[in-house]
Amino acid sequence: MLEQILAERLREEPPENCTVVKGSIPIIAFGRFRSAKVASVSLNPSWAEFEPVKDNYRFHTLKTLGVDSYSNITDKHVNQIVDYCERYFERYYTTGIRKIKKNPLYYKSWFNPMEKMMNDIYGVSYLDGSACHLDISQWATNNTWGKLTETQRKAIVGKRDLELLRQQVLNNNYEIILLNGATTSEVFLHQCFNIDNYETVTLQKTTRSKGEKTITKVEGYYIKVNKLLGEKLKKPIKIFGWNDYIQKKPTNIEMIKSWVKSTITLP
């Protein structure tokens, strides 16, 4: 079922007027999503994933596949796309481009904070395939999420986007899922999996001092699940989310990491 949904997702036309990168292929995963133990989840891929790096491309496009429409993507193309997605991090180390520090083949500035967090917490890594990354929407957009209108946000989080994410979680062996940011947590827990009985923990209270910068509230969300959408899982999954987007709030990473690390050992 996952393979069929994946193929259908790749043949879907992008929503109009949402700044989807022209000719870009939906990014169904970053890394070994079928064998990873831990999956991080965020909103949608960056336009930067389709920028050439010294004549190399991080992901396929319609042009690199040699087709002029999504409906012309064949099963052979699907296999090519999935292979490229699964080897996203590995290709960085096997092309020789790792020597180019300013423009690595993978989006290092985005993934490194999460990589360090996962490695410190659970000893897993994107680079060896024990961790992977998934997105709520698989479309890369030229505008960042914060610059998309509400209409555009709803359009790029389509039914097939959510269905693919559901099947990736239901059909694989993830032990831990990390939800990066408030919107990601909201959509994943409520819209995607109808979860509302999770625990909310205040990690940092909002404080305001005259003449000083306001410190905003930081929340964590946690639940251990044995079933999702009424379907029994292969193994229980511990789901952690937080309301900060750690790439924009690196100062809160240690706080979030300490909370996850202390909670992860709970039965």
Tab-separated table of C-alpha atoms in Angstrom:
chain	number	residue	atom	x	y	z
A	1	MET	CA	0.000	0.000	0.000
A	2	LEU	CA	2.827	2.403	0.868
A	3	GLU	CA	4.468	1.896	-2.526
A	4	GLN	CA	1.218	2.616	-4.357
A	5	ILE	CA	0.517	5.756	-2.326
A	6	LEU	CA	4.104	6.881	-2.863
A	7	ALA	CA	3.819	6.489	-6.650
A	8	GLU	CA	0.461	8.304	-6.723
A	9	ARG	CA	1.943	11.138	-4.667
A	10	LEU	CA	4.854	11.574	-7.091
A	11	ARG	CA	2.495	11.801	-10.080
A	12	GLU	CA	0.357	14.511	-8.513
A	13	GLU	CA	0.439	18.004	-10.010
A	14	PRO	CA	1.581	20.796	-7.666
A	15	PRO	CA	-1.047	23.195	-6.314
A	16	GLU	CA	-1.191	26.475	-8.214
A	17	ASN	CA	-0.061	29.837	-6.856
A	18	CYS	CA	1.798	28.344	-3.899
A	19	THR	CA	5.364	29.178	-5.039
A	20	VAL	CA	6.207	25.476	-5.497
A	21	VAL	CA	9.664	25.260	-7.093
A	22	LYS	CA	9.049	24.910	-10.834
A	23	GLY	CA	9.597	21.380	-12.089
A	24	SER	CA	10.540	20.076	-8.648
A	25	ILE	CA	9.715	16.516	-7.644
A	26	PRO	CA	7.956	15.965	-4.282
A	27	ILE	CA	10.576	15.022	-1.691
A	28	ILE	CA	9.079	11.930	-0.085
A	29	ALA	CA	11.872	11.591	2.508
A	30	PHE	CA	15.403	12.547	3.403
A	31	GLY	CA	17.418	9.431	4.139
A	32	ARG	CA	16.618	5.771	4.802
A	33	PHE	CA	12.956	6.219	5.731
A	34	ARG	CA	12.161	2.494	5.415
A	35	SER	CA	14.789	1.280	7.907
A	36	ALA	CA	15.448	4.242	10.228
A	37	LYS	CA	14.676	3.975	13.947
A	38	VAL	CA	14.055	7.698	14.454
A	39	ALA	CA	12.226	10.159	12.201
A	40	SER	CA	12.251	13.924	12.505
A	41	VAL	CA	9.321	15.794	10.977
A	42	SER	CA	9.013	19.394	9.812
A	43	LEU	CA	6.725	21.423	7.562
A	44	ASN	CA	8.026	21.228	3.982
A	45	PRO	CA	11.320	21.134	2.074
A	46	SER	CA	13.266	24.257	1.221
A	47	TRP	CA	13.699	25.700	-2.280
A	48	ALA	CA	17.444	25.342	-1.606
A	49	GLU	CA	17.144	21.580	-2.093
A	50	PHE	CA	16.729	22.216	-5.827
A	51	GLU	CA	19.623	24.625	-6.217
A	52	PRO	CA	22.572	23.086	-8.125
A	53	VAL	CA	25.764	22.527	-6.152
A	54	LYS	CA	28.780	22.569	-8.484
A	55	ASP	CA	26.640	21.064	-11.272
A	56	ASN	CA	25.234	18.409	-8.927
A	57	TYR	CA	21.599	18.219	-7.815
A	58	ARG	CA	20.308	17.131	-4.450
A	59	PHE	CA	17.054	15.824	-5.918
A	60	HIS	CA	15.505	14.939	-9.242
A	61	THR	CA	13.382	17.362	-11.247
A	62	LEU	CA	11.126	16.779	-14.236
A	63	LYS	CA	14.057	17.897	-16.376
A	64	THR	CA	16.593	15.459	-14.881
A	65	LEU	CA	14.065	12.638	-15.296
A	66	GLY	CA	13.498	13.616	-18.916
A	67	VAL	CA	9.718	14.079	-18.638
A	68	ASP	CA	7.522	17.114	-19.178
A	69	SER	CA	4.719	16.342	-16.718
A	70	TYR	CA	4.155	14.530	-13.439
A	71	SER	CA	1.703	12.135	-15.061
A	72	ASN	CA	4.571	10.822	-17.213
A	73	ILE	CA	6.558	9.614	-14.224
A	74	THR	CA	6.955	5.850	-14.707
A	75	ASP	CA	7.560	3.102	-12.164
A	76	LYS	CA	11.225	3.208	-13.187
A	77	HIS	CA	11.303	6.931	-12.389
A	78	VAL	CA	9.639	6.258	-9.042
A	79	ASN	CA	12.453	3.859	-8.162
A	80	GLN	CA	15.039	6.450	-9.209
A	81	ILE	CA	13.387	9.131	-7.093
A	82	VAL	CA	13.097	6.919	-4.010
A	83	ASP	CA	16.721	5.828	-4.366
A	84	TYR	CA	17.862	9.460	-4.576
A	85	CYS	CA	15.828	10.352	-1.490
A	86	GLU	CA	17.118	7.401	0.521
A	87	ARG	CA	20.748	8.186	-0.362
A	88	TYR	CA	20.404	11.929	0.270
A	89	PHE	CA	22.945	12.023	3.100
A	90	GLU	CA	25.135	9.235	1.751
A	91	ARG	CA	25.588	11.004	-1.574
A	92	TYR	CA	27.199	13.891	0.292
A	93	TYR	CA	30.006	11.584	1.349
A	94	THR	CA	30.472	9.678	-1.916
A	95	THR	CA	30.602	12.457	-4.526
A	96	GLY	CA	33.676	14.269	-3.282
A	97	ILE	CA	31.658	17.440	-2.748
A	98	ARG	CA	32.139	17.123	1.008
A	99	LYS	CA	35.302	19.221	0.509
A	100	ILE	CA	33.170	22.228	-0.455
A	101	LYS	CA	32.363	23.610	2.986
A	102	LYS	CA	30.275	26.580	1.841
A	103	ASN	CA	27.980	24.535	-0.420
A	104	PRO	CA	27.724	20.921	0.768
A	105	LEU	CA	25.488	18.616	-1.191
A	106	TYR	CA	23.076	18.305	1.679
A	107	TYR	CA	21.460	21.279	3.395
A	108	LYS	CA	23.877	21.197	6.304
A	109	SER	CA	22.786	24.377	8.085
A	110	TRP	CA	19.242	23.027	8.409
A	111	PHE	CA	19.953	19.406	9.292
A	112	ASN	CA	22.944	19.777	11.613
A	113	PRO	CA	21.040	21.079	14.679
A	114	MET	CA	18.596	18.149	14.494
A	115	GLU	CA	21.423	15.710	13.729
A	116	LYS	CA	23.290	16.735	16.863
A	117	MET	CA	20.141	16.562	18.981
A	118	MET	CA	19.218	13.050	17.809
A	119	ASN	CA	22.776	11.791	18.135
A	120	ASP	CA	23.092	13.112	21.696
A	121	ILE	CA	19.682	11.788	22.741
A	122	TYR	CA	19.546	8.385	21.104
A	123	GLY	CA	22.838	7.779	19.327
A	124	VAL	CA	21.273	7.846	15.855
A	125	SER	CA	22.316	9.760	12.773
A	126	TYR	CA	20.982	10.785	9.388
A	127	LEU	CA	24.397	9.962	7.978
A	128	ASP	CA	24.365	6.230	8.785
A	129	GLY	CA	20.675	5.656	8.005
A	130	SER	CA	19.524	5.101	11.589
A	131	ALA	CA	17.526	8.354	11.359
A	132	CYS	CA	15.552	10.001	8.564
A	133	HIS	CA	13.548	13.144	7.962
A	134	LEU	CA	9.942	13.474	6.761
A	135	ASP	CA	7.751	16.484	5.986
A	136	ILE	CA	4.092	17.364	6.454
A	137	SER	CA	4.025	18.547	2.824
A	138	GLN	CA	6.433	17.091	0.295
A	139	TRP	CA	6.434	20.191	-1.952
A	140	ALA	CA	9.424	22.548	-1.828
A	141	THR	CA	8.362	26.182	-2.018
A	142	ASN	CA	10.249	29.351	-2.957
A	143	ASN	CA	8.591	31.181	-0.079
A	144	THR	CA	9.263	29.962	3.443
A	145	TRP	CA	6.294	28.705	5.456
A	146	GLY	CA	6.022	31.999	7.324
A	147	LYS	CA	5.658	33.910	4.053
A	148	LEU	CA	2.957	31.636	2.617
A	149	THR	CA	-0.646	32.770	3.003
A	150	GLU	CA	-3.096	30.636	4.959
A	151	THR	CA	-4.697	29.596	1.661
A	152	GLN	CA	-1.327	28.541	0.267
A	153	ARG	CA	-0.465	26.566	3.404
A	154	LYS	CA	-3.705	24.627	3.209
A	155	ALA	CA	-3.167	23.947	-0.487
A	156	ILE	CA	0.325	22.451	-0.137
A	157	VAL	CA	-0.741	20.188	2.747
A	158	GLY	CA	-2.912	18.030	0.509
A	159	LYS	CA	-4.709	14.769	1.214
A	160	ARG	CA	-1.991	12.748	-0.509
A	161	ASP	CA	0.749	14.519	1.445
A	162	LEU	CA	-0.863	13.540	4.733
A	163	GLU	CA	-1.732	10.048	3.527
A	164	LEU	CA	1.861	9.392	2.510
A	165	LEU	CA	3.098	10.599	5.900
A	166	ARG	CA	0.555	8.373	7.662
A	167	GLN	CA	1.619	5.309	5.702
A	168	GLN	CA	5.302	6.030	6.261
A	169	VAL	CA	4.689	6.027	10.010
A	170	LEU	CA	2.328	3.030	10.008
A	171	ASN	CA	4.439	0.819	7.757
A	172	ASN	CA	7.924	1.421	9.145
A	173	ASN	CA	9.726	0.691	12.392
A	174	TYR	CA	10.168	4.109	13.947
A	175	GLU	CA	10.769	4.044	17.690
A	176	ILE	CA	10.852	7.814	18.134
A	177	ILE	CA	9.333	10.677	16.149
A	178	LEU	CA	10.469	14.269	16.719
A	179	LEU	CA	8.099	17.064	15.639
A	180	ASN	CA	9.964	20.289	14.964
A	181	GLY	CA	7.814	23.320	15.769
A	182	ALA	CA	4.309	24.280	16.836
A	183	THR	CA	2.613	23.981	13.433
A	184	THR	CA	4.296	20.659	12.666
A	185	SER	CA	3.175	19.293	16.035
A	186	GLU	CA	-0.367	20.585	15.551
A	187	VAL	CA	-0.825	19.145	12.061
A	188	PHE	CA	0.875	15.815	12.814
A	189	LEU	CA	-0.946	15.151	16.089
A	190	HIS	CA	-4.397	16.501	15.229
A	191	GLN	CA	-4.870	16.634	11.473
A	192	CYS	CA	-2.806	13.611	10.497
A	193	PHE	CA	-3.368	11.160	13.362
A	194	ASN	CA	-6.268	12.545	15.460
A	195	ILE	CA	-4.190	12.446	18.660
A	196	ASP	CA	-5.431	14.707	21.445
A	197	ASN	CA	-4.461	12.915	24.669
A	198	TYR	CA	-0.790	13.851	24.640
A	199	GLU	CA	1.013	15.404	27.596
A	200	THR	CA	1.934	19.103	27.437
A	201	VAL	CA	4.947	20.210	29.485
A	202	THR	CA	6.077	23.793	30.112
A	203	LEU	CA	9.840	23.856	29.636
A	204	GLN	CA	10.184	27.619	30.008
A	205	LYS	CA	7.669	30.216	31.137
A	206	THR	CA	7.135	33.557	29.437
A	207	THR	CA	8.944	36.288	31.362
A	208	ARG	CA	8.882	40.012	30.764
A	209	SER	CA	11.265	42.446	32.415
A	210	LYS	CA	11.244	46.192	31.883
A	211	GLY	CA	13.954	47.185	29.437
A	212	GLU	CA	14.914	43.580	28.719
A	213	LYS	CA	14.029	41.180	25.932
A	214	THR	CA	10.928	39.061	26.553
A	215	ILE	CA	11.643	35.363	27.065
A	216	THR	CA	8.881	33.407	25.366
A	217	LYS	CA	7.212	30.246	26.584
A	218	VAL	CA	8.610	26.915	25.436
A	219	GLU	CA	6.334	23.859	25.485
A	220	GLY	CA	6.948	20.192	24.903
A	221	TYR	CA	4.404	17.572	23.769
A	222	TYR	CA	4.748	13.871	24.475
A	223	ILE	CA	2.812	10.658	23.964
A	224	LYS	CA	3.642	6.973	23.630
A	225	VAL	CA	1.339	5.169	21.208
A	226	ASN	CA	0.693	1.495	20.477
A	227	LYS	CA	-2.012	2.261	17.911
A	228	LEU	CA	-2.543	4.992	15.357
A	229	LEU	CA	-5.865	5.564	13.611
A	230	GLY	CA	-7.077	2.309	15.168
A	231	GLU	CA	-4.248	0.310	13.617
A	232	LYS	CA	-1.880	-1.622	15.887
A	233	LEU	CA	1.737	-0.635	15.317
A	234	LYS	CA	4.642	-3.024	14.788
A	235	LYS	CA	6.161	-1.528	17.938
A	236	PRO	CA	5.252	1.362	20.277
A	237	ILE	CA	6.324	4.828	19.133
A	238	LYS	CA	7.316	7.684	21.407
A	239	ILE	CA	6.315	11.007	19.867
A	240	PHE	CA	7.904	14.269	21.008
A	241	GLY	CA	7.038	17.735	19.767
A	242	TRP	CA	7.805	21.297	20.791
A	243	ASN	CA	6.553	24.751	19.925
A	244	ASP	CA	9.936	26.201	18.924
A	245	TYR	CA	11.439	25.855	15.466
A	246	ILE	CA	14.946	24.929	16.537
A	247	GLN	CA	16.647	26.251	13.399
A	248	LYS	CA	15.407	29.714	14.404
A	249	LYS	CA	15.820	29.266	18.159
A	250	PRO	CA	19.129	27.420	18.583
A	251	THR	CA	19.465	28.760	22.125
A	252	ASN	CA	16.576	26.496	23.211
A	253	ILE	CA	17.985	23.284	21.730
A	254	GLU	CA	19.700	22.199	24.952
A	255	MET	CA	16.495	22.735	26.936
A	256	ILE	CA	14.417	20.680	24.502
A	257	LYS	CA	17.108	18.012	24.238
A	258	SER	CA	17.335	17.625	28.032
A	259	TRP	CA	13.573	17.217	28.292
A	260	VAL	CA	13.415	14.587	25.535
A	261	LYS	CA	16.401	12.739	26.985
A	262	SER	CA	14.856	12.610	30.460
A	263	THR	CA	11.449	11.532	29.109
A	264	ILE	CA	12.659	8.946	26.624
A	265	THR	CA	13.459	6.411	29.344
A	266	LEU	CA	9.899	6.466	30.723
A	267	PRO	CA	7.937	3.215	30.166
